[in-house]
Tab-separated table of C-alpha atoms in Angstrom:
chain	number	residue	atom	x	y	z
A	661	MET	CA	2.293	21.613	10.758
A	662	ASN	CA	5.488	19.946	11.502
A	663	PHE	CA	5.784	16.885	9.008
A	664	GLU	CA	8.653	14.573	9.117
A	665	LYS	CA	10.897	14.403	5.995
A	666	TYR	CA	9.917	11.683	3.597
A	667	PRO	CA	12.055	8.409	3.821
A	668	PHE	CA	13.446	8.870	0.153
A	669	GLU	CA	14.470	12.648	1.246
A	670	LYS	CA	16.341	11.078	4.320
A	671	LEU	CA	17.805	8.223	2.193
A	672	ASN	CA	19.211	11.194	-0.294
A	673	GLU	CA	20.982	12.864	2.726
A	674	LEU	CA	22.267	9.619	3.919
A	675	LEU	CA	24.024	9.058	0.561
A	676	ALA	CA	24.762	12.565	-0.359
A	677	ASP	CA	28.649	12.346	0.372
A	678	ILE	CA	29.143	8.769	-0.835
A	679	THR	CA	30.857	8.266	-4.223
A	680	PRO	CA	29.450	4.903	-5.612
A	681	ASN	CA	31.334	2.122	-7.485
A	682	GLU	CA	30.805	3.357	-11.092
A	683	ASN	CA	31.695	0.073	-12.112
A	684	TYR	CA	28.258	-0.933	-11.846
A	685	ALA	CA	24.879	0.955	-13.208
A	686	LEU	CA	22.722	2.439	-10.442
A	687	SER	CA	20.070	0.101	-9.324
A	688	ALA	CA	17.410	1.631	-7.117
A	689	LEU	CA	15.443	-0.879	-5.117
A	690	THR	CA	13.818	1.709	-2.985
A	691	ILE	CA	10.370	2.724	-4.318
A	692	GLY	CA	7.451	0.769	-4.937
A	693	GLU	CA	6.740	1.806	-8.262
A	694	PRO	CA	6.235	-1.093	-10.957
A	695	LYS	CA	8.982	-0.536	-13.714
A	696	PHE	CA	6.978	-2.128	-16.418
A	697	GLU	CA	4.822	-0.504	-19.286
A	698	THR	CA	1.238	0.100	-18.658
A	699	PRO	CA	-0.517	-2.362	-20.892
A	700	LYS	CA	-1.413	-0.975	-24.426
A	701	PHE	CA	-5.193	-1.463	-24.055
A	702	ILE	CA	-5.082	1.033	-21.112
A	703	GLN	CA	-2.897	3.474	-22.999
A	704	ASP	CA	-5.103	3.072	-26.096
A	705	GLU	CA	-8.241	3.646	-23.901
A	706	LEU	CA	-6.767	6.850	-22.613
A	707	GLN	CA	-5.593	8.257	-26.030
A	708	ASN	CA	-8.959	7.657	-27.408
A	709	SER	CA	-10.650	9.516	-24.684
A	710	THR	CA	-8.699	12.675	-24.860
A	711	ALA	CA	-11.541	14.587	-26.136
A	712	LEU	CA	-13.304	14.228	-22.804
A	713	LEU	CA	-11.024	16.566	-21.239
A	714	GLN	CA	-13.567	19.234	-22.347
A	715	LYS	CA	-15.662	17.779	-19.339
A	716	TYR	CA	-15.420	18.673	-15.589
A	717	PRO	CA	-15.123	15.406	-13.874
A	718	ALA	CA	-17.954	14.428	-11.269
A	719	SER	CA	-16.621	14.107	-7.561
A	720	ALA	CA	-18.605	11.036	-7.387
A	721	GLY	CA	-16.793	9.276	-10.432
A	722	GLU	CA	-18.208	8.062	-13.637
A	723	PRO	CA	-20.986	5.398	-13.299
A	724	GLU	CA	-18.968	3.224	-15.691
A	725	LEU	CA	-15.920	3.237	-13.413
A	726	LYS	CA	-17.659	3.006	-10.259
A	727	GLN	CA	-19.460	-0.268	-11.777
A	728	SER	CA	-16.115	-1.620	-13.200
A	729	MET	CA	-14.686	-1.417	-9.387
A	730	ILE	CA	-17.838	-3.025	-8.149
A	731	ASN	CA	-16.962	-5.974	-10.764
A	732	PHE	CA	-13.653	-6.104	-9.445
A	733	ILE	CA	-14.244	-6.506	-5.810
A	734	LYS	CA	-17.103	-9.306	-6.562
A	735	THR	CA	-14.929	-11.084	-8.820
A	736	ARG	CA	-11.853	-10.956	-6.712
A	737	PHE	CA	-13.289	-11.219	-3.222
A	738	GLY	CA	-16.928	-12.227	-3.725
A	739	VAL	CA	-18.357	-9.258	-2.132
A	740	GLU	CA	-21.295	-7.532	-3.650
A	741	LEU	CA	-21.523	-3.738	-3.015
A	742	ASN	CA	-24.024	-1.195	-4.167
A	743	MET	CA	-23.179	2.190	-5.877
A	744	SER	CA	-23.503	3.984	-2.221
A	745	GLN	CA	-20.622	1.571	-0.741
A	746	LEU	CA	-17.919	2.850	-2.992
A	747	ILE	CA	-16.167	6.067	-4.161
A	748	PRO	CA	-13.348	6.253	-6.886
A	749	THR	CA	-10.524	8.345	-5.596
A	750	PHE	CA	-7.537	10.081	-7.011
A	751	GLY	CA	-5.242	7.073	-6.108
A	752	THR	CA	-5.143	6.243	-2.582
A	753	ARG	CA	-2.489	8.668	-1.263
A	754	GLU	CA	-4.979	11.628	-1.133
A	755	VAL	CA	-7.677	9.421	0.507
A	756	LEU	CA	-5.289	8.210	3.085
A	757	PHE	CA	-4.557	11.734	3.778
A	758	ASN	CA	-7.712	13.368	3.836
A	759	PHE	CA	-9.945	10.659	5.306
A	760	PRO	CA	-8.741	10.556	8.689
A	761	GLN	CA	-8.965	14.421	8.899
A	762	PHE	CA	-12.777	14.133	7.807
A	763	VAL	CA	-13.560	11.510	10.240
A	764	LEU	CA	-11.781	12.926	13.036
A	765	PHE	CA	-12.621	16.673	12.509
A	766	ASP	CA	-15.443	16.536	15.158
A	767	LYS	CA	-13.284	14.701	17.923
A	768	GLN	CA	-12.276	16.701	20.733
A	769	ASN	CA	-9.283	14.640	21.395
A	770	PRO	CA	-8.768	12.431	18.557
A	771	VAL	CA	-6.779	9.196	18.770
A	772	MET	CA	-5.578	7.362	15.807
A	773	ALA	CA	-3.887	4.076	15.491
A	774	TYR	CA	-1.761	2.525	12.668
A	775	THR	CA	0.937	-0.060	11.943
A	776	ASN	CA	4.307	0.703	12.399
A	777	PRO	CA	6.604	0.663	10.388
A	778	PHE	CA	4.084	2.377	7.872
A	779	TYR	CA	3.495	4.315	4.768
A	780	GLN	CA	4.293	7.771	5.770
A	781	ILE	CA	1.072	9.272	4.661
A	782	TYR	CA	-0.660	7.761	7.847
A	783	GLU	CA	1.586	9.884	10.065
A	784	GLY	CA	0.922	12.949	7.969
A	785	ALA	CA	-2.908	12.362	8.283
A	786	ALA	CA	-2.363	12.093	11.793
A	787	ILE	CA	-0.496	15.390	12.167
A	788	ALA	CA	-2.876	17.186	10.059
A	789	SER	CA	-5.665	15.657	11.977
A	790	ARG	CA	-4.024	16.793	15.608
A	791	ALA	CA	-4.555	13.132	16.625
A	792	GLU	CA	-2.812	11.338	19.370
A	793	VAL	CA	-0.991	8.307	17.841
A	794	ILE	CA	-1.004	4.942	19.052
A	795	HIS	CA	1.653	2.679	16.922
A	796	ILE	CA	0.878	-0.704	16.225
A	797	ASP	CA	4.261	-2.364	16.210
A	798	LEU	CA	4.837	-4.980	13.826
A	799	VAL	CA	8.050	-7.082	14.746
A	800	LYS	CA	9.323	-10.414	14.187
A	801	GLU	CA	8.296	-11.591	17.681
A	802	ASN	CA	4.665	-10.969	16.607
A	803	ASP	CA	5.067	-12.195	12.861
A	804	PHE	CA	4.549	-8.624	11.820
A	805	LYS	CA	0.733	-8.853	12.568
A	806	ALA	CA	-1.228	-6.121	14.208
A	807	SER	CA	-2.582	-6.408	17.741
A	808	LEU	CA	-3.686	-3.816	20.298
A	809	SER	CA	-5.078	-4.465	23.861
A	810	ASP	CA	-8.662	-3.826	24.579
A	811	GLU	CA	-7.583	-0.552	26.714
A	812	GLU	CA	-5.826	0.834	23.736
A	813	LEU	CA	-8.588	0.164	21.240
A	814	LYS	CA	-11.123	1.738	23.574
A	815	ARG	CA	-9.359	4.837	23.126
A	816	CYS	CA	-9.200	4.738	19.365
A	817	ASP	CA	-11.375	6.796	16.914
A	818	LEU	CA	-9.710	5.559	13.696
A	819	VAL	CA	-7.551	2.575	13.233
A	820	ILE	CA	-5.322	2.041	9.945
A	821	LEU	CA	-4.288	-1.616	9.039
A	822	ASN	CA	-2.191	-2.261	6.062
A	823	TYR	CA	-2.408	-5.944	4.592
A	824	PRO	CA	-0.846	-7.347	2.787
A	825	ASN	CA	1.931	-5.175	4.717
A	826	ASN	CA	4.171	-2.537	3.307
A	827	PRO	CA	7.252	-2.896	4.249
A	828	THR	CA	7.133	-6.257	6.134
A	829	SER	CA	5.162	-8.189	3.225
A	830	ALA	CA	2.964	-9.830	6.199
A	831	GLU	CA	-0.416	-10.904	5.668
A	832	MET	CA	-3.222	-11.535	7.947
A	833	THR	CA	-5.882	-14.222	7.399
A	834	LYS	CA	-9.652	-13.482	6.834
A	835	SER	CA	-10.180	-15.056	10.451
A	836	GLU	CA	-7.731	-12.400	12.057
A	837	LEU	CA	-9.161	-9.566	10.181
A	838	GLY	CA	-12.495	-10.634	11.284
A	839	GLU	CA	-11.293	-10.393	14.819
A	840	TRP	CA	-10.526	-6.680	14.199
A	841	VAL	CA	-13.930	-5.978	12.885
A	842	LYS	CA	-15.419	-7.474	16.063
A	843	LYS	CA	-13.229	-5.018	18.075
A	844	ALA	CA	-14.453	-2.109	15.759
A	845	LEU	CA	-17.747	-2.992	16.676
A	846	GLU	CA	-17.354	-3.358	20.328
A	847	PHE	CA	-15.316	-0.488	20.969
A	848	ASP	CA	-17.244	1.752	17.936
A	849	PHE	CA	-14.011	2.937	16.191
A	850	ILE	CA	-13.468	3.198	12.566
A	851	LEU	CA	-11.306	0.190	11.040
A	852	VAL	CA	-9.618	0.986	7.596
A	853	ASN	CA	-7.558	-1.446	5.675
A	854	ASP	CA	-5.108	-0.377	3.163
A	855	GLU	CA	-5.320	-3.211	0.374
A	856	CYS	CA	-3.351	-1.610	-2.140
A	857	TYR	CA	-1.065	-4.828	-2.447
A	858	SER	CA	-3.905	-7.299	-2.506
A	859	GLU	CA	-3.330	-8.251	-6.105
A	860	ILE	CA	0.437	-9.061	-6.007
A	861	TYR	CA	0.371	-12.424	-4.792
A	862	PHE	CA	1.927	-15.884	-5.865
A	863	ASP	CA	-0.298	-18.585	-5.254
A	864	GLU	CA	-4.072	-18.802	-5.722
A	865	LYS	CA	-4.678	-20.653	-2.686
A	866	ASP	CA	-2.918	-18.034	-0.721
A	867	LYS	CA	-4.707	-14.938	-2.134
A	868	PRO	CA	-4.818	-12.143	0.394
A	869	ALA	CA	-8.414	-11.721	2.256
A	870	SER	CA	-10.110	-8.424	2.089
A	871	LEU	CA	-11.385	-6.611	5.189
A	872	LEU	CA	-14.781	-6.815	3.255
A	873	GLU	CA	-14.805	-10.439	3.289
A	874	ALA	CA	-13.603	-10.467	6.925
A	875	SER	CA	-16.431	-8.279	7.701
A	876	ILE	CA	-19.020	-10.617	5.980
A	877	GLU	CA	-17.489	-13.494	7.853
A	878	VAL	CA	-18.331	-12.256	11.230
A	879	GLY	CA	-21.715	-10.907	10.155
A	880	ASN	CA	-21.304	-7.426	9.720
A	881	ASN	CA	-22.876	-7.503	6.367
A	882	GLU	CA	-23.337	-3.630	6.263
A	883	PHE	CA	-19.768	-3.103	6.923
A	884	LYS	CA	-20.445	-0.859	9.823
A	885	ASN	CA	-17.365	0.893	10.825
A	886	VAL	CA	-15.493	-0.912	8.185
A	887	ILE	CA	-13.470	0.916	5.240
A	888	VAL	CA	-11.200	-0.487	2.814
A	889	MET	CA	-8.899	1.111	0.066
A	890	ASN	CA	-7.439	0.028	-3.031
A	891	SER	CA	-5.504	1.108	-5.891
A	892	ILE	CA	-4.912	0.296	-9.624
A	893	SER	CA	-1.155	1.529	-9.280
A	894	LYS	CA	0.493	-1.852	-8.426
A	895	ARG	CA	-2.153	-4.167	-9.817
A	896	SER	CA	-1.773	-2.498	-13.400
A	897	SER	CA	1.607	-1.081	-13.361
A	898	ALA	CA	-0.086	2.222	-13.761
A	899	PRO	CA	0.604	4.634	-10.949
A	900	GLY	CA	-0.033	7.455	-13.285
A	901	LEU	CA	-3.677	6.833	-13.689
A	902	ARG	CA	-4.082	7.848	-9.959
A	903	CYS	CA	-7.125	5.749	-9.524
A	904	GLY	CA	-8.088	4.365	-6.238
A	905	ILE	CA	-11.004	2.864	-4.275
A	906	ILE	CA	-12.561	3.519	-0.966
A	907	ALA	CA	-15.360	1.182	0.048
A	908	GLY	CA	-17.537	0.042	3.045
A	909	ASP	CA	-19.827	1.571	5.461
A	910	GLU	CA	-22.288	3.632	3.283
A	911	ASN	CA	-23.363	5.990	6.045
A	912	ILE	CA	-19.708	6.905	6.522
A	913	LEU	CA	-19.215	7.125	2.825
A	914	LYS	CA	-22.300	9.353	2.457
A	915	GLU	CA	-20.771	11.994	4.330
A	916	TYR	CA	-17.462	11.830	3.170
A	917	MET	CA	-18.871	12.339	-0.388
A	918	LYS	CA	-20.019	15.468	0.556
A	919	TYR	CA	-16.535	16.500	2.064
A	920	ARG	CA	-14.935	15.260	-1.411
A	921	THR	CA	-17.112	17.671	-3.341
A	922	TYR	CA	-15.187	20.475	-1.536
A	923	VAL	CA	-11.597	18.799	-1.884
A	924	GLY	CA	-11.696	19.111	-5.717
A	925	CYS	CA	-9.683	15.953	-6.202
A	926	ALA	CA	-11.839	14.324	-9.074
A	927	SER	CA	-9.951	12.377	-11.548
A	928	PRO	CA	-10.208	13.538	-15.041
A	929	VAL	CA	-12.604	11.798	-17.305
A	930	PRO	CA	-9.894	10.097	-19.717
A	931	LEU	CA	-8.100	8.937	-16.733
A	932	GLN	CA	-11.536	7.196	-15.505
A	933	LYS	CA	-12.078	5.968	-18.918
A	934	ALA	CA	-8.631	4.205	-18.994
A	935	ALA	CA	-9.046	2.901	-15.274
A	936	THR	CA	-12.464	1.481	-16.242
A	937	VAL	CA	-10.901	-0.810	-18.801
A	938	ALA	CA	-8.205	-1.797	-16.382
A	939	TRP	CA	-10.296	-2.934	-13.296
A	940	ASN	CA	-12.543	-4.820	-15.633
A	941	ASP	CA	-9.447	-6.966	-16.993
A	942	GLU	CA	-7.709	-9.678	-15.070
A	943	ALA	CA	-5.427	-11.315	-17.666
A	944	HIS	CA	-2.955	-8.607	-17.623
A	945	VAL	CA	-2.708	-8.680	-13.694
A	946	GLU	CA	-1.776	-12.529	-14.019
A	947	GLY	CA	0.850	-11.383	-16.341
A	948	PHE	CA	2.402	-9.179	-13.825
A	949	ARG	CA	1.987	-11.618	-11.000
A	950	LYS	CA	4.128	-14.149	-12.968
A	951	ILE	CA	7.018	-11.497	-13.338
A	952	TYR	CA	6.885	-10.982	-9.599
A	953	ARG	CA	6.701	-14.744	-8.817
A	954	LYS	CA	9.696	-15.473	-10.928
A	955	ASN	CA	11.668	-12.378	-9.281
A	956	PHE	CA	10.953	-13.909	-5.762
A	957	GLU	CA	12.103	-17.372	-7.177
A	958	LEU	CA	15.334	-15.634	-8.060
A	959	ALA	CA	15.425	-14.211	-4.663
A	960	ARG	CA	15.066	-17.645	-2.985
A	961	GLU	CA	17.921	-19.108	-5.209
A	962	ILE	CA	20.187	-16.437	-4.901
A	963	LEU	CA	19.706	-14.710	-1.343
A	964	GLY	CA	18.291	-17.961	0.424
A	965	ILE	CA	15.234	-15.846	1.673
A	966	GLU	CA	11.658	-17.416	1.845
A	967	PRO	CA	9.574	-15.659	-0.613
A	968	PRO	CA	6.396	-13.674	0.897
A	969	LYS	CA	2.902	-14.624	-0.109
A	970	ALA	CA	2.080	-11.135	-1.417
A	971	THR	CA	3.581	-7.716	-2.276
A	972	PHE	CA	6.837	-7.130	-4.124
A	973	TYR	CA	8.953	-6.344	-1.148
A	974	ILE	CA	11.840	-8.045	0.972
A	975	TRP	CA	11.984	-6.998	4.509
A	976	LEU	CA	15.693	-7.935	5.111
A	977	GLU	CA	17.076	-8.214	8.171
A	978	VAL	CA	20.854	-6.762	8.203
A	979	GLY	CA	21.945	-5.633	11.526
A	980	ASP	CA	23.010	-2.053	11.332
A	981	GLU	CA	20.618	-1.067	8.459
A	982	LEU	CA	22.248	2.679	8.105
A	983	GLU	CA	25.754	1.412	7.759
A	984	PHE	CA	24.419	-1.654	5.459
A	985	THR	CA	22.724	0.844	3.199
A	986	LYS	CA	25.693	3.326	2.914
A	987	ASN	CA	28.199	0.366	2.156
A	988	LEU	CA	25.942	-1.379	-0.342
A	989	PHE	CA	25.504	1.873	-2.159
A	990	LYS	CA	29.187	2.768	-2.085
A	991	GLU	CA	30.747	-0.874	-3.028
A	992	LYS	CA	28.029	-2.083	-5.443
A	993	HIS	CA	25.832	1.168	-6.411
A	994	ILE	CA	22.592	-0.420	-5.111
A	995	LYS	CA	19.966	1.880	-3.154
A	996	VAL	CA	17.856	0.042	-0.486
A	997	LEU	CA	15.647	1.845	1.955
A	998	PRO	CA	16.664	1.580	5.757
A	999	GLY	CA	13.885	0.167	7.879
A	1000	SER	CA	14.333	2.941	10.488
A	1001	PHE	CA	12.805	5.398	7.856
A	1002	LEU	CA	9.739	3.789	7.905
A	1003	GLY	CA	9.328	3.145	11.555
A	1004	ARG	CA	9.204	5.062	14.726
A	1005	ASN	CA	10.278	4.155	18.252
A	1006	GLY	CA	13.114	1.921	17.056
A	1007	ILE	CA	10.584	-0.310	14.894
A	1008	GLY	CA	12.259	-0.984	11.531
A	1009	LYS	CA	15.688	-0.498	12.920
A	1010	GLY	CA	17.972	-3.685	11.730
A	1011	TYR	CA	16.022	-3.794	8.329
A	1012	VAL	CA	16.018	-2.714	4.960
A	1013	ARG	CA	13.307	-2.701	2.362
A	1014	ILE	CA	14.078	-4.018	-1.217
A	1015	ALA	CA	11.337	-3.436	-3.834
A	1016	LEU	CA	11.710	-6.382	-6.809
A	1017	VAL	CA	9.820	-4.204	-9.420
A	1018	GLU	CA	12.243	-4.684	-12.472
A	1019	ASN	CA	12.081	-7.675	-15.017
A	1020	GLU	CA	13.751	-10.884	-14.479
A	1021	THR	CA	17.014	-10.167	-16.283
A	1022	LYS	CA	17.644	-6.987	-14.092
A	1023	THR	CA	16.390	-8.448	-10.969
A	1024	LYS	CA	18.809	-11.547	-11.203
A	1025	GLU	CA	21.768	-9.207	-11.704
A	1026	VAL	CA	21.093	-6.903	-8.931
A	1027	LEU	CA	20.289	-9.737	-6.685
A	1028	GLN	CA	23.788	-11.397	-7.333
A	1029	ARG	CA	25.350	-7.950	-6.791
A	1030	LEU	CA	23.504	-7.751	-3.527
A	1031	LYS	CA	24.417	-11.405	-2.301
A	1032	ASP	CA	28.028	-10.557	-3.208
A	1033	PHE	CA	28.122	-7.677	-1.020
A	1034	ILE	CA	26.626	-9.681	1.775
A	1035	ASP	CA	28.982	-12.322	1.311
A	1036	GLY	CA	31.979	-9.707	1.302
A	1037	LYS	CA	32.944	-10.193	-2.395
């Protein structure tokens, strides 16, 4: 298999020969990893569950973990699932990589489409599946919203959307997602939405919709051909728990569950216990949302940008993104991620991705430093 280098490896190579301005401490705005302590009640549950390390974890997940995920989806999206419509996963990275391989295995000439720019696991999964790729290009002219022609959709076996979107921060409405559900039924392809940023939003009236909601709205109450994935990593500032969800079409998930018993990626029981209390609590999530909301208020004040409705990313248009990245590192000791490292066929060129994942004090300082650079100071 010939995998592309990961974006962060490309960034290290780009900056390798540059000596940064040591008058500033390094500020890395590159990776989508929250820099806040995992809430104590989650840590306490993990510590109190270490005796359960003596048990092999079940591939299907502990019943109480599954129930906490079902509770979360009902409370957050108003969608009631049964146990056969959901599987806990070891984060979403592993499932985004192996689920396409599972569903495309029996296809003679598989075709997979996904949003571009993208989380690189999508591309890796396509390579591992020997799939032909159709890129769903997200550009300013289409408001970074996914669209393909019927002729392209007729060829697809699997489509991966990602809304709220990484890296562009774009959203699709429930009705827009519903149109995608209709197409998945009309042309009989599997439709996935990677929803791991669904809980990083800033206004209750603009909460991101789930593909599950959209499926019900268009009358697909059994979620035929519809799959969503979500994660605790961003929601609870707990990426180390490696706890994700795959939910939707129970006929697909029944067979996928058989596959997972061979993969061997079950989460250790203490991690499941800690994740259970995290999924069942909303107060700590609102606390994190307040921090991100303040960070984007600072970005509006300092950079003059319009904050997104969701995610913690700024998709900043800068011209030559490679030169911008190199010079910003050299002059201000700030790392950002060139958009061209996240896209293919020229998509992402001219942009950088900035992750606002620090506290208010650090965010204000680094945004002012970034503004000074842009202004030539």
